[in-house]
Amino acid sequence: MSAQEIQSVCTYCGVGCDITAIVENNTIQKIYAQTDGYVSRGKLCVKGRTGYHFVASENRIRDVRVKKSFIEKNFADMPKELQARSKRLTHIDDVWYSVPHEFGTSLCAWKLDRIKEKYGRHSFSAMGGARTSCESAYSLQKFARTTMESPNIDNCARVCHSPSLSGMRQTIGEGAATNPYDDIFKTEFMVVMGSNTTEAHPIVANRMIEAVKEKTAELAVIDVRQIQLNKYASIEAVIPFEANLLILNMMAFVIIKEELYSREFIEARTIGFDNYKQKILDDKYANPDFFKTLEGYEELAEIIPQIARKYATSKSMFFWGLGITEHLDGSKAVMAITHLALMTGNIGKVGAGLMPLRGQNNVQGACDVGCLPYYDPDYQTPKEIGLMTPDAVDAMIDGKIKSLYVMGEDFTHIHPNQNKVHQAISNLEIIIVQDLFMNDIAQKADVVFGVKSAYEKTGVYVNAMRRLHLSQPLVQCDLPDDWEVLRDIENKLKGESHFQTPEDVWNEIRTVAPHRFSGASYLKLAKNRARGLQWPVGKTDTPILHLEDFRTKDGLGRFKYHQYTLREQVQKVLHDEQRETFYLTTGRTIVHYNNGAQTGQSEKLLERHSEDVIQVSFEDQDKFTSEKVILKNKYGQTKPLAIKFVKTLKIGTMFCTFHHAKSHINYIFGDEADDIIKTARFKSVEVEVVPAI
């Protein structure tokens, strides 16, 4: 068979790059980006270019697996038909049977129904959906709410950008990026805060770097360490841990004090500014002079006003990532960012807006179609609000949740407080997993369905700038899609799911989420495959949000002041307290994605990053006496980790990736989380360092 060129969308981060695959004999030979690619602009990161080997990996789950211990434990209660068939299952090893799809779905339907009958409908919980198509994410939330009659549905936004959704909806009524990426070439000033963009969203970073080099825009970088983008920044600020809201309120203080705000925009399009203004001026922590008293950070007293002035007097865009959201005050910090845009009029315009850089390839879409406990599709209010993942973990420990359905979510790796998570799942009577590989949660599951990857199916994905892209298979595969497994289980419980194709599912989504997707037919998406369409999509799409009004009930933006709470590193430095411990932050490397389930199947990528390594300031070198150390606190401890001394970190701080489950990085993060939306404090944890013997 001659080679084919097939266009689709990258399966990794929320940038959502357009890709072209060269396929021969049903095997991907190469992936590249077209020079006129709307998102990629002809360039892909190393994951997009070379991270496709997982598709043909010999480690793929290509069957349905049932744990032998589950059969033994439940055999006496099974219907006679299942008992008879259980005696003819295919042995894999000492732990697993390989079973027919029909048997696996029948077994799951029977057990889920038994648990629901015994413990009630709230005993079911589902999580996942951000790593698969909108069709499958929608099917999961519908299965939870309609089939199992449980409101307990969540996705990985809980551990990343839920505070962006929360903070933006409270102030401007919509929790998504306001502009397309290419507005980077139309802006004058960019602020990047809490985003290591070159590593986490490299194709967006390419635009930033190009704009700076072409001198069409300037760049300010605000982070707890120096990152690659600092090389291109005209203003850079290395800030203390957990000081985001402090810094953002200081920027507001400068803009208000120096009257750099847009009175015309404020009066026409916002409400509550005067009250907010007075509270900022009265805030004892909002004056940048506060940093004159903070040893090691004195220069911020001058740098923060520089950034604020430039932002207020330019056509500006504000970009942020998990360095903003994964904190105790993540939602409040996002509100503070929107306040800056509202008071300066840097929103609802070409080249001026708010850009949360979302993580997973379809986390935007999963939220849009209702994979959240407090939103139905289209962000409508559900009949019943369910449990957020941290609360669901507590409910598992308390015995209130007894069944868990996981679809493409690395629950026992990427979530915080892993000792607690593992305790919680030990109380469950069934764990059902749909995934590509036997990752950590799959190994702990009772039933595992191997499913199609993003490169083997048709479906809609929504990237971080609200762009819908209709993917198509690069290779053919006889495994089921995620939504098909859910349909087949549903048909043995209620028999109400009649989807035959992904387009059937998508057409229902267009009906139940009309504000965003009504005009986005498969036909229209296929015709616009190269460019995609930005929601809301009616007769046309909408590249820029909030041109005339905000998505609040009255169309007005709102100011909601929150004072910074003095704590952690800032408090200790301010009071000159002895610091025997370190503050650790975590993040990604460009080579891997989250738990490395897919990238780890590419030898070239795994060779470049085979273990998580702690980065420590050169100034702290004399505090380390061993080649490897263990980080520990009251929640748990890591495995022994190698150390690398760098110039990019301040004294007393550390950085580490979290891609390898064997490192146990997430065992040292506890229940501390955003106080509104419960996103874990992954970007700051105090740790004790113990030499690894």
XYZ file of C-alpha atoms in Angstrom:
693
model
C 0.000 0.000 0.000
C 1.388 3.418 -0.958
C 1.942 6.024 1.726
C -0.940 8.335 2.616
C -0.913 11.811 4.135
C -3.691 12.302 6.678
C -4.450 15.481 8.631
C -5.566 15.481 12.253
C -4.810 17.154 15.591
C -2.006 16.498 18.089
C -2.923 14.346 21.086
C -0.852 16.159 23.700
C -1.261 19.656 25.161
C -4.012 22.228 24.918
C -2.298 24.142 22.115
C -4.029 21.730 19.737
C -1.594 21.734 16.834
C -2.711 20.641 13.405
C -0.650 17.661 12.268
C -0.135 15.645 9.093
C 0.829 11.999 9.343
C 2.544 9.933 6.697
C 0.987 6.481 7.027
C 2.070 3.312 5.276
C 0.746 -0.212 5.869
C -1.491 1.171 8.633
C 1.553 2.430 10.552
C 2.515 6.028 11.246
C 5.902 6.675 9.645
C 6.220 10.391 10.367
C 4.263 13.338 11.733
C 4.875 16.904 10.637
C 3.070 20.249 10.461
C 2.025 21.956 7.250
C 3.792 25.282 6.707
C 0.403 27.009 6.559
C -0.903 25.276 9.681
C -3.298 27.600 11.485
C -2.131 26.624 14.962
C 1.243 24.995 14.333
C 2.476 27.499 11.738
C 4.622 24.692 10.394
C 6.291 23.749 13.670
C 5.695 21.016 16.217
C 7.335 20.357 19.566
C 9.342 17.181 20.081
C 6.274 15.355 21.452
C 4.170 16.221 18.448
C 6.907 15.231 15.996
C 8.154 12.019 17.572
C 5.711 11.023 20.315
C 3.493 8.823 18.151
C 5.114 5.446 18.753
C 2.625 4.694 21.523
C -0.007 3.947 18.874
C 1.750 0.754 17.721
C 3.330 -0.070 21.076
C 3.351 -3.717 22.079
C 2.280 -2.504 25.535
C -1.120 -1.258 24.313
C -4.161 -2.818 25.957
C -5.843 -4.557 23.054
C -8.460 -6.502 24.965
C -10.748 -6.353 27.981
C -9.154 -7.496 31.240
C -10.771 -8.630 34.453
C -8.867 -9.213 37.646
C -8.987 -12.831 38.792
C -9.511 -11.780 42.394
C -12.603 -9.816 41.340
C -14.130 -12.909 39.722
C -13.342 -15.022 42.777
C -14.744 -12.464 45.210
C -17.981 -11.926 43.270
C -18.539 -15.388 41.767
C -21.127 -16.586 44.278
C -23.342 -13.533 43.717
C -23.135 -13.479 39.913
C -26.065 -14.474 37.721
C -25.730 -18.074 36.535
C -24.953 -16.962 32.990
C -21.951 -14.916 34.159
C -20.852 -17.750 36.438
C -20.843 -20.180 33.543
C -18.925 -17.845 31.290
C -16.450 -17.012 34.068
C -15.192 -20.588 33.905
C -14.109 -20.161 30.268
C -12.009 -16.998 30.485
C -8.550 -16.657 28.922
C -5.637 -16.663 31.345
C -3.095 -13.813 30.931
C -1.055 -14.154 34.109
C -1.555 -14.664 37.833
C -3.551 -11.425 38.088
C -5.604 -11.011 34.913
C -8.052 -12.740 32.604
C -8.614 -11.566 29.041
C -12.352 -11.556 28.377
C -14.708 -10.870 25.456
C -16.017 -7.303 25.216
C -19.578 -8.482 25.678
C -18.684 -10.320 28.882
C -16.781 -7.325 30.244
C -19.665 -4.927 29.647
C -22.162 -7.414 31.110
C -20.015 -7.893 34.210
C -19.679 -4.132 34.735
C -23.395 -3.539 34.230
C -24.292 -6.243 36.726
C -21.895 -5.029 39.425
C -22.712 -1.331 38.994
C -26.414 -2.123 39.271
C -25.850 -4.243 42.412
C -23.860 -1.467 44.085
C -26.445 1.154 43.175
C -29.237 -1.032 44.561
C -27.336 -1.709 47.793
C -25.787 1.709 48.521
C -27.862 4.167 46.495
C -27.193 6.189 43.370
C -24.639 8.502 45.012
C -22.326 5.548 45.538
C -21.127 5.930 41.918
C -18.407 8.352 40.792
C -16.771 8.967 37.407
C -13.698 10.927 36.438
C -11.841 11.648 33.238
C -12.580 12.796 29.735
C -9.972 15.496 29.149
C -7.687 13.193 27.171
C -10.301 11.881 24.768
C -12.828 13.440 22.380
C -15.809 15.618 23.255
C -18.051 12.766 22.155
C -16.557 10.447 24.762
C -16.355 13.083 27.494
C -20.023 13.896 26.949
C -20.901 10.199 27.047
C -19.125 9.768 30.385
C -20.974 12.605 32.094
C -24.257 11.397 30.611
C -23.557 7.865 31.829
C -22.948 9.204 35.354
C -25.918 11.571 35.476
C -28.514 9.684 33.439
C -27.612 6.001 33.547
C -26.233 5.806 37.084
C -28.313 8.806 38.269
C -25.294 10.154 40.144
C -24.059 13.769 39.961
C -20.504 12.698 40.815
C -18.585 13.461 37.608
C -15.275 15.309 37.373
C -12.193 15.557 35.180
C -8.543 16.546 35.413
C -9.426 20.246 35.277
C -9.784 19.757 39.044
C -5.994 19.546 39.321
C -5.187 22.249 36.773
C -7.392 25.061 35.425
C -10.637 24.853 37.407
C -9.651 28.127 39.143
C -9.406 29.804 35.725
C -12.957 28.740 34.928
C -14.131 29.781 38.396
C -12.362 33.140 38.561
C -13.199 34.250 35.035
C -16.857 33.226 35.232
C -17.302 35.233 38.434
C -15.897 38.382 36.850
C -16.611 38.243 33.108
C -19.070 35.342 32.858
C -16.945 33.020 30.716
C -13.989 30.888 31.738
C -12.093 30.549 28.477
C -9.390 32.286 26.470
C -10.674 35.474 24.888
C -8.437 35.666 21.807
C -6.729 33.472 19.199
C -3.018 32.734 19.561
C -2.180 34.862 16.524
C -3.252 37.986 18.412
C 0.237 37.720 19.877
C 1.341 39.370 16.639
C -1.207 42.158 17.142
C -0.472 43.031 20.748
C 2.088 45.461 22.159
C 2.795 43.938 25.547
C 2.558 40.414 26.953
C 2.607 39.362 30.588
C 3.376 35.677 31.194
C 2.827 34.645 34.804
C 3.057 31.141 36.233
C 3.577 29.525 32.841
C 6.779 27.874 31.644
C 5.458 28.338 28.142
C 8.422 27.043 26.154
C 8.132 23.684 27.936
C 4.383 23.341 28.471
C 2.944 25.168 25.427
C 5.917 25.503 23.070
C 4.059 26.443 19.893
C 2.466 29.391 21.701
C 5.908 30.324 23.048
C 7.234 30.340 19.474
C 4.818 33.157 18.668
C 5.871 35.129 21.740
C 9.553 34.812 20.881
C 8.929 35.769 17.256
C 6.935 38.855 18.262
C 9.720 39.964 20.602
C 12.402 39.402 17.960
C 10.356 41.314 15.392
C 9.969 44.105 17.976
C 6.181 44.172 17.585
C 5.647 43.376 21.255
C 7.478 43.419 24.571
C 7.365 40.668 27.166
C 7.273 40.543 30.959
C 7.776 37.235 32.792
C 6.665 36.706 36.396
C 7.561 33.393 38.036
C 9.120 31.814 41.131
C 12.203 30.926 39.066
C 13.933 31.978 35.894
C 12.646 30.157 32.816
C 13.680 30.099 29.167
C 11.288 32.925 28.293
C 13.257 35.239 30.565
C 15.877 35.504 27.820
C 13.347 37.368 25.690
C 11.743 39.478 28.417
C 12.314 43.215 28.731
C 11.049 42.953 32.315
C 11.460 39.880 34.516
C 10.344 39.294 38.085
C 11.332 36.301 40.213
C 8.824 36.296 43.052
C 8.422 34.425 46.364
C 6.346 31.263 46.551
C 2.593 31.832 46.985
C 2.830 35.555 46.231
C 0.680 35.646 43.077
C -2.297 37.505 44.541
C 0.107 39.826 46.346
C 1.814 40.762 43.057
C -1.426 41.158 41.110
C -2.991 43.414 43.740
C 0.201 45.478 43.660
C -0.176 45.921 39.910
C -3.751 47.088 40.482
C -2.522 49.478 43.196
C -0.039 51.125 40.826
C -2.586 51.441 38.021
C -5.144 52.966 40.383
C -2.712 55.190 42.306
C -1.239 56.618 39.108
C -4.675 56.843 37.433
C -3.644 54.697 34.486
C -7.015 52.972 34.282
C -9.587 53.562 31.529
C -12.475 55.433 33.090
C -14.395 55.242 29.810
C -14.198 51.428 29.624
C -14.929 51.030 33.345
C -18.060 53.170 33.212
C -19.379 51.604 30.016
C -18.694 47.946 30.672
C -18.124 47.189 34.375
C -19.701 47.440 37.794
C -18.176 47.751 41.276
C -14.934 49.517 40.406
C -15.103 52.358 42.923
C -15.529 49.975 45.852
C -12.721 47.779 44.533
C -10.514 50.811 44.007
C -10.860 51.953 47.603
C -10.167 48.485 48.986
C -6.991 48.190 46.926
C -5.787 51.604 48.083
C -6.507 50.639 51.707
C -4.814 47.230 51.400
C -1.648 47.177 53.501
C -0.087 44.541 51.245
C -0.963 46.145 47.890
C 1.721 48.815 47.869
C 4.832 47.480 46.040
C 6.974 49.180 48.696
C 6.177 46.118 50.808
C 9.005 44.333 49.003
C 11.566 46.788 50.319
C 11.236 44.885 53.598
C 11.560 41.396 52.066
C 15.164 40.212 51.969
C 16.213 38.873 48.598
C 13.214 40.343 46.809
C 13.782 44.080 47.298
C 14.058 44.786 43.576
C 10.405 43.805 43.083
C 9.414 47.151 44.628
C 10.630 48.717 41.376
C 9.915 45.915 38.924
C 6.218 45.384 39.707
C 5.313 49.050 39.018
C 7.201 48.839 35.708
C 5.114 45.886 34.586
C 1.880 47.525 35.778
C 2.585 50.776 33.921
C 3.504 49.013 30.712
C 0.429 46.764 30.891
C -1.929 49.692 31.520
C -0.561 51.957 28.806
C -0.259 49.333 26.052
C -2.494 47.025 24.112
C -1.776 44.017 26.319
C -2.387 40.284 26.673
C -2.064 38.319 29.917
C -1.054 34.632 29.783
C -1.029 32.269 32.740
C -0.713 28.606 33.564
C -0.738 26.274 36.532
C 1.704 28.514 38.374
C -1.355 30.699 38.984
C -4.106 28.144 39.446
C -2.469 25.429 41.565
C -2.427 27.512 44.745
C -4.566 28.200 47.791
C -5.794 31.406 46.157
C -5.827 30.283 42.522
C -9.384 31.430 41.777
C -8.780 34.746 43.524
C -5.567 35.303 41.573
C -7.445 34.678 38.312
C -10.046 37.244 39.389
C -7.212 39.671 40.085
C -5.898 39.123 36.550
C -9.322 39.859 35.067
C -9.494 43.009 37.213
C -6.344 44.290 35.515
C -7.905 43.708 32.096
C -11.209 45.301 33.100
C -9.704 48.459 34.578
C -7.400 49.050 31.612
C -9.762 47.981 28.833
C -7.396 45.215 27.779
C -10.157 42.800 26.863
C -12.706 42.419 24.085
C -10.280 43.723 21.478
C -7.926 42.458 18.817
C -4.527 41.980 20.463
C -5.831 42.520 23.993
C -7.221 39.791 26.217
C -6.898 36.990 28.738
C -5.229 33.690 27.870
C -5.318 30.798 30.360
C -2.999 28.192 28.807
C -4.927 25.001 29.443
C -3.199 21.648 29.773
C -4.704 18.500 28.263
C -5.555 18.260 24.581
C -9.288 18.375 25.327
C -9.663 19.698 28.859
C -11.492 22.753 27.472
C -13.863 20.492 25.554
C -14.429 18.118 28.480
C -15.566 21.049 30.617
C -17.664 22.471 27.772
C -19.641 19.216 27.456
C -20.340 18.818 31.167
C -17.555 16.750 32.762
C -17.785 18.816 35.943
C -19.882 18.159 39.062
C -21.437 21.628 39.071
C -22.041 22.206 35.335
C -24.138 20.461 32.745
C -23.080 20.798 29.086
C -22.810 24.448 28.003
C -22.136 25.383 31.657
C -25.801 25.144 32.555
C -26.789 24.507 36.175
C -27.432 20.787 36.727
C -30.413 19.402 38.598
C -28.022 18.165 41.258
C -24.452 19.213 42.048
C -22.011 16.396 42.634
C -18.738 15.952 44.460
C -15.468 17.451 43.328
C -12.677 14.872 43.219
C -11.172 15.702 46.658
C -14.627 15.326 48.211
C -15.174 12.113 46.272
C -11.939 10.745 47.764
C -13.267 11.534 51.234
C -16.550 9.846 50.339
C -14.665 6.711 49.276
C -12.863 6.640 52.611
C -16.179 7.121 54.422
C -17.748 4.251 52.478
C -20.258 6.440 50.656
C -18.783 5.901 47.188
C -18.354 2.259 46.232
C -17.885 2.261 42.443
C -15.466 4.312 40.341
C -15.342 4.704 36.573
C -12.089 6.187 35.243
C -11.688 7.208 31.611
C -8.181 8.335 30.657
C -7.398 9.860 34.043
C -4.231 8.905 35.915
C -6.005 9.112 39.254
C -3.353 7.332 41.314
C -0.511 9.399 39.892
C -1.405 12.984 39.019
C -3.725 13.753 41.936
C -2.445 15.014 45.319
C -2.154 13.205 48.625
C -1.530 9.825 47.036
C -1.380 7.952 50.338
C -4.953 9.083 50.936
C -6.014 8.312 47.357
C -4.688 4.764 47.633
C -6.488 4.318 50.951
C -9.694 5.570 49.320
C -9.673 3.189 46.358
C -9.079 0.231 48.671
C -12.662 0.757 49.919
C -14.242 0.448 46.487
C -16.135 -2.619 45.296
C -15.353 -2.028 41.629
C -12.960 0.155 39.660
C -13.531 0.295 35.895
C -10.818 1.855 33.715
C -10.709 2.736 30.032
C -7.200 3.514 28.815
C -4.402 2.758 26.359
C -1.868 1.261 28.774
C -1.704 -0.510 32.092
C -0.847 2.632 34.012
C -1.015 2.800 37.796
C -4.793 3.127 38.119
C -5.333 0.420 35.473
C -3.197 -1.972 37.490
C -5.406 -1.285 40.499
C -8.653 -1.646 38.542
C -11.007 -4.625 38.502
C -12.020 -4.273 34.854
C -9.916 -2.587 32.166
C -11.081 -1.806 28.629
C -8.483 -1.173 25.963
C -9.749 1.640 23.730
C -8.820 3.616 20.656
C -6.261 6.375 20.938
C -6.818 9.868 19.559
C -4.929 8.839 16.419
C -7.342 5.976 15.734
C -10.726 7.660 15.858
C -12.975 10.463 14.697
C -13.908 13.123 17.217
C -13.993 16.775 18.185
C -11.284 18.327 20.355
C -11.345 21.864 21.757
C -7.999 23.532 22.379
C -7.009 26.271 24.811
C -8.224 29.047 22.522
C -11.697 27.457 22.088
C -10.805 26.045 18.678
C -12.823 22.998 17.594
C -10.906 20.535 15.461
C -12.474 17.446 13.931
C -9.857 14.706 14.148
C -9.814 11.735 11.840
C -8.085 8.370 12.206
C -4.471 8.181 11.137
C -4.544 4.385 11.368
C -7.355 1.857 11.524
C -8.028 0.010 14.772
C -10.670 -2.529 15.792
C -10.756 -1.477 19.448
C -13.867 0.388 20.651
C -13.946 4.124 21.194
C -14.536 5.300 24.760
C -18.138 6.273 24.039
C -18.853 2.848 22.581
C -17.856 1.069 25.802
C -20.124 3.379 27.789
C -22.972 2.824 25.329
C -22.651 -0.941 25.583
C -22.725 -0.912 29.381
C -25.642 1.512 29.350
C -27.603 -0.764 27.041
C -27.386 -3.523 29.636
C -28.623 -1.203 32.365
C -31.319 0.939 30.740
C -31.128 0.348 26.998
C -31.553 4.001 26.103
C -28.286 4.752 24.281
C -28.697 4.458 20.527
C -25.498 6.093 19.279
C -24.032 4.296 16.275
C -21.364 6.788 15.205
C -19.382 9.597 16.845
C -21.375 12.003 14.693
C -24.557 10.772 16.403
C -23.035 11.719 19.753
C -21.823 15.073 18.464
C -25.230 15.983 17.062
C -26.749 15.414 20.501
C -24.045 17.627 22.012
C -24.965 20.366 19.534
C -28.543 20.113 20.803
C -27.787 20.183 24.536
C -24.946 22.735 24.247
C -26.329 25.088 21.589
C -24.686 28.283 22.810
C -21.269 26.950 21.857
C -21.763 24.223 19.295
C -25.107 24.509 17.485
C -23.547 25.524 14.177
C -20.546 23.211 14.379
C -21.707 20.279 12.270
C -19.262 17.573 11.233
C -19.673 18.849 7.674
C -18.691 22.383 8.621
C -15.832 21.177 10.825
C -14.548 18.941 8.037
C -14.627 21.852 5.591
C -12.654 23.914 8.130
C -10.338 21.105 9.211
C -7.191 23.124 8.539
C -8.284 26.217 10.491
C -10.827 24.857 12.923
C -13.655 26.925 14.397
C -13.637 28.897 17.655
C -16.743 28.629 19.785
C -19.385 29.858 20.048
C -20.190 28.569 16.581
C -23.463 29.576 14.952
C -23.537 30.668 11.347
C -19.952 31.800 11.896
C -17.416 31.238 14.641
C -16.122 33.726 17.234
C -12.355 34.312 17.364
C -12.609 37.090 19.991
C -14.959 37.067 22.965
C -16.549 40.024 24.758
C -16.372 42.488 21.864
C -19.573 44.203 22.963
C -20.518 42.753 26.339
C -19.474 40.168 28.869
C -21.237 36.863 29.412
C -22.766 37.898 32.711
C -26.519 38.332 33.163
C -26.322 42.094 32.648
C -23.363 42.010 30.270
C -21.115 43.877 32.711
C -17.744 42.846 34.087
C -17.387 42.684 37.856
C -14.704 43.591 40.362
C -14.439 41.219 43.330
C -11.654 42.268 45.643
C -9.712 39.695 47.659
C -6.932 40.626 50.056
C -3.700 38.678 50.006
C -3.156 36.484 53.071
C 0.369 36.603 54.481
C 1.701 33.045 54.707
C 4.421 30.492 53.984
C 7.655 31.716 52.392
C 6.702 35.390 52.352
C 5.842 35.304 56.039
C 9.033 33.480 56.961
C 11.265 35.819 54.986
C 9.454 38.883 56.321
C 9.880 37.743 59.920
C 13.424 36.462 59.335
C 12.484 33.005 60.581
C 15.026 30.190 60.465
C 14.453 28.117 57.342
C 15.654 24.523 57.605
C 13.149 23.326 55.024
C 12.737 24.041 51.303
C 9.826 25.142 49.150
C 9.215 22.892 46.163
C 7.366 23.681 42.962
C 6.609 21.208 40.182
C 6.184 21.447 36.443
C 6.634 19.818 33.067
C 9.484 19.257 30.712
C 8.909 19.550 26.980
C 9.798 15.874 26.477
C 6.936 14.325 28.462
C 3.264 14.848 29.075
C 1.801 14.327 32.565
C 2.498 10.727 33.612
C 4.369 9.942 30.400
C 1.938 7.147 29.502
C 2.246 7.934 25.790
C 5.619 9.678 25.566
C 7.156 6.924 27.675
C 6.481 4.541 24.794
C 8.859 6.516 22.562
C 12.479 5.497 23.183
C 13.822 8.791 21.848
C 11.746 10.767 24.339
C 12.304 8.438 27.280
C 16.065 8.568 26.735
C 15.954 12.348 27.089
C 14.091 12.248 30.391
C 14.017 8.879 32.158
C 13.637 10.116 35.741
C 12.458 13.094 37.745
C 15.368 15.182 39.073
C 15.263 17.866 41.765
C 16.672 21.237 40.749
C 18.213 23.229 43.606
C 19.882 26.635 43.768
C 23.679 26.688 43.583
C 23.523 28.848 46.698
C 22.194 25.833 48.628
C 24.839 23.408 47.398
C 26.597 23.162 50.753
C 23.393 21.845 52.384
C 23.525 18.576 50.430
C 25.854 15.737 51.339
C 24.495 12.893 49.220
C 23.915 12.323 45.511
C 20.235 11.554 46.059
C 17.718 12.807 48.600
C 14.202 12.035 49.779
C 11.677 14.841 50.192
C 9.216 14.331 53.015
C 6.540 16.050 55.057
C 3.496 15.081 57.087
C 1.687 13.679 54.046
C 4.326 11.318 52.772
C 7.667 11.132 51.061
C 9.201 10.712 47.643
C 11.457 7.982 46.449
C 15.195 8.861 46.299
C 15.704 11.606 43.721
C 18.857 12.861 42.023
C 19.896 16.499 42.465
C 20.893 19.101 39.905
C 22.212 22.499 41.011
C 21.078 25.450 38.884
C 21.301 29.247 38.719
C 17.625 29.729 37.932
C 16.261 29.229 41.464
C 16.337 31.429 44.536
C 17.902 30.172 47.748
C 15.638 27.842 49.728
C 13.562 26.770 46.706
C 13.398 23.681 44.485
C 11.840 22.535 41.240
C 10.972 19.016 40.081
C 9.006 17.401 37.267
C 6.309 14.823 38.099
C 6.224 12.664 34.974
C 7.374 9.371 36.454
C 5.031 7.620 38.903
C 7.999 5.797 40.435
C 9.208 9.125 41.899
C 6.169 9.461 44.214
C 6.254 13.264 43.863
C 2.526 13.597 44.490
C 2.750 11.714 47.762
C 4.020 14.918 49.425
C 1.117 17.136 48.404
C -1.780 17.165 50.826
C -5.347 18.401 50.973
C -4.431 22.093 50.894
C -6.195 23.518 47.869
C -7.906 26.507 46.322
C -10.565 27.442 48.845
C -13.245 27.950 46.196
C -12.715 25.160 43.709
C -10.397 22.673 45.511
C -7.548 22.575 43.002
C -4.505 21.257 44.851
C -1.564 23.433 45.871
C 0.865 21.665 43.543
C 3.010 24.746 42.955
C 4.146 25.171 46.524
C 4.875 22.683 49.252
C 7.262 22.886 52.184
C 9.522 19.835 52.411
C 12.238 18.422 54.598
C 15.277 17.040 52.798
C 16.658 13.686 53.945
C 19.808 12.101 52.460
C 19.053 8.872 50.628
C 21.326 6.204 52.058
